[in-house]
Short mmCIF file of C-alpha atoms in Angstrom, two decimals:
data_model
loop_
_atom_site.label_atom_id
_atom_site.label_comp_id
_atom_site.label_asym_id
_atom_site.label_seq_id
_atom_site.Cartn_x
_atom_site.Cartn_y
_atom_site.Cartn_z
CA UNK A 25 -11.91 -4.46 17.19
CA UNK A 26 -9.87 -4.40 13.55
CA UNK A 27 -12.03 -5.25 10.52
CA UNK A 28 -9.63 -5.84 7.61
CA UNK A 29 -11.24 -6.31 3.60
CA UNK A 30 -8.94 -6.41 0.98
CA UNK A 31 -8.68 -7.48 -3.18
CA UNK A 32 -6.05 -8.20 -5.44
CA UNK A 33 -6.46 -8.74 -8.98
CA UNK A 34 -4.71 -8.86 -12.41
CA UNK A 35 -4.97 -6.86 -15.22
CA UNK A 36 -7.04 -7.79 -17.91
CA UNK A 37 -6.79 -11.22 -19.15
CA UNK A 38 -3.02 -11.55 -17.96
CA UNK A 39 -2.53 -14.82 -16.30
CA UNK A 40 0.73 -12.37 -15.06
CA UNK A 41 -0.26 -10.34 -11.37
CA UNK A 42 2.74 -7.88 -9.95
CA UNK A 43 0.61 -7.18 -7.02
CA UNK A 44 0.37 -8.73 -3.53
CA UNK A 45 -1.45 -8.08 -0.01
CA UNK A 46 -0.60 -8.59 3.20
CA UNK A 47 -2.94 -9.04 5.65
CA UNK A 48 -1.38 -10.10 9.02
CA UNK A 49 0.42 -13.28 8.22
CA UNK A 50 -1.44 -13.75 5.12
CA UNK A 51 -0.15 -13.47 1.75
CA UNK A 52 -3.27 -12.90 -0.49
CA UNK A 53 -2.83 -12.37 -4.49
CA UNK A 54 -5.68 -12.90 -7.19
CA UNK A 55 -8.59 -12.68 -4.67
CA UNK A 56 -10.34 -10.91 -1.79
CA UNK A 57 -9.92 -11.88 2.16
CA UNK A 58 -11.24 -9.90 4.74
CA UNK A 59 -11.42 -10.63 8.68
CA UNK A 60 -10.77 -9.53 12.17
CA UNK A 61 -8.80 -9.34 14.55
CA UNK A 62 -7.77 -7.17 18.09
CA UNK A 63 -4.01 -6.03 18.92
CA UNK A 64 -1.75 -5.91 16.78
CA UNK A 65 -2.85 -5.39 12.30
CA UNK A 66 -0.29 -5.47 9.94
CA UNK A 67 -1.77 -4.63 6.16
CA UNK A 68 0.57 -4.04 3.29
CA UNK A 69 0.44 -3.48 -0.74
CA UNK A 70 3.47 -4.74 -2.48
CA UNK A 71 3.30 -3.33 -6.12
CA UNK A 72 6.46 -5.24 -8.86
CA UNK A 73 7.76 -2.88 -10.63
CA UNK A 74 10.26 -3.38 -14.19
CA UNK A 75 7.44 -5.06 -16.36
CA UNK A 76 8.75 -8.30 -17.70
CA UNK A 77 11.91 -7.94 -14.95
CA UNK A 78 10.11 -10.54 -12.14
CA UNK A 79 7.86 -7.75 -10.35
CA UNK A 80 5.28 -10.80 -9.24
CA UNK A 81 8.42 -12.72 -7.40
CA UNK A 82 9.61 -9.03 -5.98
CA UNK A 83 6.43 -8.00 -4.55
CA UNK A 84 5.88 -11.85 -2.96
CA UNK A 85 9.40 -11.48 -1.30
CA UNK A 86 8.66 -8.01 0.63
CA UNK A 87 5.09 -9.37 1.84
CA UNK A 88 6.80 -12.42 2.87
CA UNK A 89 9.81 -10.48 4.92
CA UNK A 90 7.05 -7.99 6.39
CA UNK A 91 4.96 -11.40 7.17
CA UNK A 92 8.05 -13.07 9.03
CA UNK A 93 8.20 -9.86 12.16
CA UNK A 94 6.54 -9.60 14.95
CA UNK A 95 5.38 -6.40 15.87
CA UNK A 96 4.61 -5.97 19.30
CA UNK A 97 7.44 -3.93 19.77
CA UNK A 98 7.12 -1.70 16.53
CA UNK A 99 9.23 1.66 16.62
CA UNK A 100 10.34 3.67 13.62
CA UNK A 101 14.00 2.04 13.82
CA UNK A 102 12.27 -1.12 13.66
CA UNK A 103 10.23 -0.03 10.21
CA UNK A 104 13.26 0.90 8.86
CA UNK A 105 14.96 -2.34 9.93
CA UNK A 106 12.21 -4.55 8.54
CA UNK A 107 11.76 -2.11 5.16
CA UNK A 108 16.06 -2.59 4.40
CA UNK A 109 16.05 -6.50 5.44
CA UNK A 110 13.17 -6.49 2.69
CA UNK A 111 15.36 -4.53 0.27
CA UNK A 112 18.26 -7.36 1.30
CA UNK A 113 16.10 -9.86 0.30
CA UNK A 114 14.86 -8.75 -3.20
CA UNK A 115 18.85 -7.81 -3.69
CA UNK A 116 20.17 -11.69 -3.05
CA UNK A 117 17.31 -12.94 -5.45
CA UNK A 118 18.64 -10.30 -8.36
CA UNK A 119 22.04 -10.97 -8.10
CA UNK A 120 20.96 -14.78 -7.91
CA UNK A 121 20.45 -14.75 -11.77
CA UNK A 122 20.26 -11.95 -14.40
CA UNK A 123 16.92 -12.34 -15.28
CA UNK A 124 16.44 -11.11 -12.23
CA UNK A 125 18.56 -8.09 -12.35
CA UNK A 126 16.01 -5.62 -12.94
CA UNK A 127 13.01 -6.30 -10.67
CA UNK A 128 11.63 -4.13 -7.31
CA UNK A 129 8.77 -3.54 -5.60
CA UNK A 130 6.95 -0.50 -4.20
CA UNK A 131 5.56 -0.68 -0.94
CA UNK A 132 2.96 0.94 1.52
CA UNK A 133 1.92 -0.34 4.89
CA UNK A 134 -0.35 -0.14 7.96
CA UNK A 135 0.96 -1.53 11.51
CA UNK A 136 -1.80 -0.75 14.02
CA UNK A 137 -0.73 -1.23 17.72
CA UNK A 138 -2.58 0.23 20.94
CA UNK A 139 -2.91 3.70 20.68
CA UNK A 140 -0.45 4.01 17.72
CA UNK A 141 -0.38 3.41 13.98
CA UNK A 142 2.82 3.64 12.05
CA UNK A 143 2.28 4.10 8.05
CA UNK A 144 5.24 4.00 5.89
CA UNK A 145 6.30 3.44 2.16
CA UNK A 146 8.78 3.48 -0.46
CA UNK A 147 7.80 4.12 -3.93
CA UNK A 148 3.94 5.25 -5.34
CA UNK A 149 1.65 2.93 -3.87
CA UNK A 150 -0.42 4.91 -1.16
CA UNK A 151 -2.18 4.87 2.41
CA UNK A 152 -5.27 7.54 3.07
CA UNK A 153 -6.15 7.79 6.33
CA UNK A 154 -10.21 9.32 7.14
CA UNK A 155 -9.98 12.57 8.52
CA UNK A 156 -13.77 12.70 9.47
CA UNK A 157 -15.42 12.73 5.94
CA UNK A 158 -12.70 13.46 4.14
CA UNK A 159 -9.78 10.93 2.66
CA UNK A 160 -6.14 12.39 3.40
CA UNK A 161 -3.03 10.80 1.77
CA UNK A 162 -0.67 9.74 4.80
CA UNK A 163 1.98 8.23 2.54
CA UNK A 164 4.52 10.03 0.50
CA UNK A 165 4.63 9.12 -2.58
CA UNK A 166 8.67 8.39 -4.24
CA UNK A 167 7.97 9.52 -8.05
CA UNK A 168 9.04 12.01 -10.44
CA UNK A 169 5.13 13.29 -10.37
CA UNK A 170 5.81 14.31 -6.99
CA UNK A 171 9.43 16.05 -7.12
CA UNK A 172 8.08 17.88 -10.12
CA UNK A 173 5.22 19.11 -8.01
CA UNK A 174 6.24 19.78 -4.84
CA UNK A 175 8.44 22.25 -7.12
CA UNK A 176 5.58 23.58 -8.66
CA UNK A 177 6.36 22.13 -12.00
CA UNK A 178 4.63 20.33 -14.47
CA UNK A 179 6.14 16.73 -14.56
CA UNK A 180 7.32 15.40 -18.32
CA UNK A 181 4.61 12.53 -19.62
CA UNK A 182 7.41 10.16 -19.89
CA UNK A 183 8.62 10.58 -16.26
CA UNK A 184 5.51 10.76 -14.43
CA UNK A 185 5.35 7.21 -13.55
CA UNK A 186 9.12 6.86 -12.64
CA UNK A 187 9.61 6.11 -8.80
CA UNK A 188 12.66 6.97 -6.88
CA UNK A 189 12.71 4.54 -3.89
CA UNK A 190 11.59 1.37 -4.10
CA UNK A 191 12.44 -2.10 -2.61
CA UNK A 192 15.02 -3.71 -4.50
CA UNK A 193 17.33 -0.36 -4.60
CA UNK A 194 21.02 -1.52 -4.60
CA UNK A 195 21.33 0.66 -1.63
CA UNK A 196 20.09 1.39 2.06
CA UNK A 197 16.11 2.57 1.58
CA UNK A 198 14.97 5.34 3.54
CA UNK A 199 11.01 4.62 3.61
CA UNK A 200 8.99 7.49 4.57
CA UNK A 201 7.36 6.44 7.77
CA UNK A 202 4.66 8.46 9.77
CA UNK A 203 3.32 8.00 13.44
CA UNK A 204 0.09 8.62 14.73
CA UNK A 205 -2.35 8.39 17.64
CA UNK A 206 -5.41 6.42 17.73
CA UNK A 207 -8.07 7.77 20.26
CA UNK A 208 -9.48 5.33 22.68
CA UNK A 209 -13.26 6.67 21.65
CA UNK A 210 -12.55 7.54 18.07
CA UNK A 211 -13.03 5.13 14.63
CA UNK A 212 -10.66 5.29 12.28
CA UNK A 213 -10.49 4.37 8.63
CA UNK A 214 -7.67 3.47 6.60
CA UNK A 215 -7.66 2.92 3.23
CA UNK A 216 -4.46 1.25 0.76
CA UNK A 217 -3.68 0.90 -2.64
CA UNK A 218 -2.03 0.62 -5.69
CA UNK A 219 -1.37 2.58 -8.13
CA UNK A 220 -3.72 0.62 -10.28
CA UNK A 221 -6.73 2.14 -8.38
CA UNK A 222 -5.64 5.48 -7.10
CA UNK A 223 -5.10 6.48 -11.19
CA UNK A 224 -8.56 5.58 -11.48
CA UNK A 225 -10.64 6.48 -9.07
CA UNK A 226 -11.53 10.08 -7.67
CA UNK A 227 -11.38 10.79 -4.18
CA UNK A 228 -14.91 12.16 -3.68
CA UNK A 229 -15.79 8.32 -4.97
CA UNK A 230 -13.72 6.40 -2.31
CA UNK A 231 -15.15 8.58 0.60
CA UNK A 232 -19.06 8.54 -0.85
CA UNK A 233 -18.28 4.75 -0.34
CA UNK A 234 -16.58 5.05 2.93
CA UNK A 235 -18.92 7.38 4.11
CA UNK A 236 -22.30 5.71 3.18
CA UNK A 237 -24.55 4.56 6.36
CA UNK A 238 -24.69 1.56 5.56
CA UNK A 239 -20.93 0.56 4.90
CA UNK A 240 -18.94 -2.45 5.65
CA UNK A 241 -15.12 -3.09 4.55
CA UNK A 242 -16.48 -5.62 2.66
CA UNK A 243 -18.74 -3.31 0.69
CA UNK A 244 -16.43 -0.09 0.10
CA UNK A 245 -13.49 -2.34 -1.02
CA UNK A 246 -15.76 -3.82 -3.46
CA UNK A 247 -17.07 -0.36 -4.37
CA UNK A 248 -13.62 1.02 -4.97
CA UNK A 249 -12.34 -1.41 -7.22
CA UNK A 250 -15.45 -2.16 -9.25
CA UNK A 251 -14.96 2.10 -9.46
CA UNK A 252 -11.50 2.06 -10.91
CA UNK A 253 -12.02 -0.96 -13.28
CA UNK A 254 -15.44 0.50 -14.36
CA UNK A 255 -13.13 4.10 -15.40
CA UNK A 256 -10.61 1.85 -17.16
CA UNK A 257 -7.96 0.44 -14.92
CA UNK A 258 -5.54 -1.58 -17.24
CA UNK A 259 -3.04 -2.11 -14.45
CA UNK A 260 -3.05 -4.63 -11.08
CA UNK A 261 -5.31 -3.51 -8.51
CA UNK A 262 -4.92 -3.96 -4.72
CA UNK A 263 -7.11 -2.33 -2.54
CA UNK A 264 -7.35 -2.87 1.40
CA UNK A 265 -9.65 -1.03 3.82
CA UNK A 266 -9.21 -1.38 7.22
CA UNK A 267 -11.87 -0.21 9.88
CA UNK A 268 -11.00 0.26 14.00
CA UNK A 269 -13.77 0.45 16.29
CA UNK A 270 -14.63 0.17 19.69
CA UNK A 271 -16.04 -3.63 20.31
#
């Protein structure tokens, strides 16, 4: 059994959203969802980047290509397949009109299948996976931030929210993509998001949440983002937990 909770929200007072979710087949932006499911669990976050440059329409058109696959049949070819027919996409709607020219999306997804889970990304939005009590990044984040410190360098203020791979990138994107096994006995936890909450929230929050006895999806997604709006979020917030279980 897949248990799947997940909310999306504005900043603020703007009636303007550059997040999305995808959950399965469904496309969910300005709410909360949650359900469940067996085989096959797509979730995704889809964060528009470029300000006033369209993000909102970018981020809709790579959940809507990731909502149009099956995947039965997932592989890592086919990830990269699905993440570059997304990039096509986003390209033929900027070239369409130059208000347009300037708009992306980051991305960060879950495909659960079997006995395998696939994560992959492009750009800063992030998966954590629950290694026992403890919340490990599985994702790779694609930002300055992260060149600068895998270098063991302090990253200038005005680049450390610059990404460097994102969907919309006028060419090929290589996402990172990671496999892993899911043990027939074993729970696992997975937890997505923008960047919107993982600025705002500390780790040792999201897995008190996770970790409580008496937690549900529901519950620790509601936990985590009431978290990062009560330390001052000012950006869009998507948050998705998804929980695998024996029935």
């Amino acid at each position: 059994m897949i248990e799947i909770a997940c909310i999306n929200k504005g900043r603020g007072n703007s009636d303007k959203n550059d997040d999305c979710i995808l959950i399965n087949r469904t496309i969910i932006k300005d709410g909360d969802a949650d359900e469940e499911c067996t085989g096959v669990c797509v979730a995704a976050v889809c964060d528009g980047v470029g300000g006033e440059a369209h993000g909102d329409t970018a981020s809709h058109i790579v959940a809507e290509t990731l909502a149009g696959y099956d995947y039965e049949d997932i592989c890592q070819q086919k990830i990269i397949d699905i993440v570059n027919k997304a990039n096509e996409s986003v390209n033929a709607v900027r070239g369409s009109n130059p208000e347009y020219r300037n708009m992306a999306s980051t991305l960060a997804a879950l495909v659960c299948n079997g006995d395998r889970y696939y994560v992959f990304n492009a750009g800063d939005s992030r998966v954590y996976r629950m290694n026992g009590i403890y919340a490990e990044q599985i994702s790779s984040d694609h930002s300055m931030q992260n060149m600068f410190r895998q270098i063991g360098v302090e990253c200038p203020q005005e680049q450390r929210h610059v990404i460097t791979k994102y969907i919309g990138m006028d060419c090929n994107v290589e996402p990172y993509v990671y496999e892993g096994s899911i043990l027939p006995d074993a729970e696992e936890i997975f937890f997505l998001c923008s960047d919107g909450i993982w600025e705002f929230i500390d780790l040792y929050d999201v897995e008190d949440y996770i970790n409580s006895d008496d937690m549900t999806v529901v519950s620790a997604c509601r936990n985590i983002f009431d978290r990062a709006l009560a330390n001052g979020s000012d950006d869009d917030m998507s948050v998705i937990i998804v929980r695998i279980h024996k029935d």
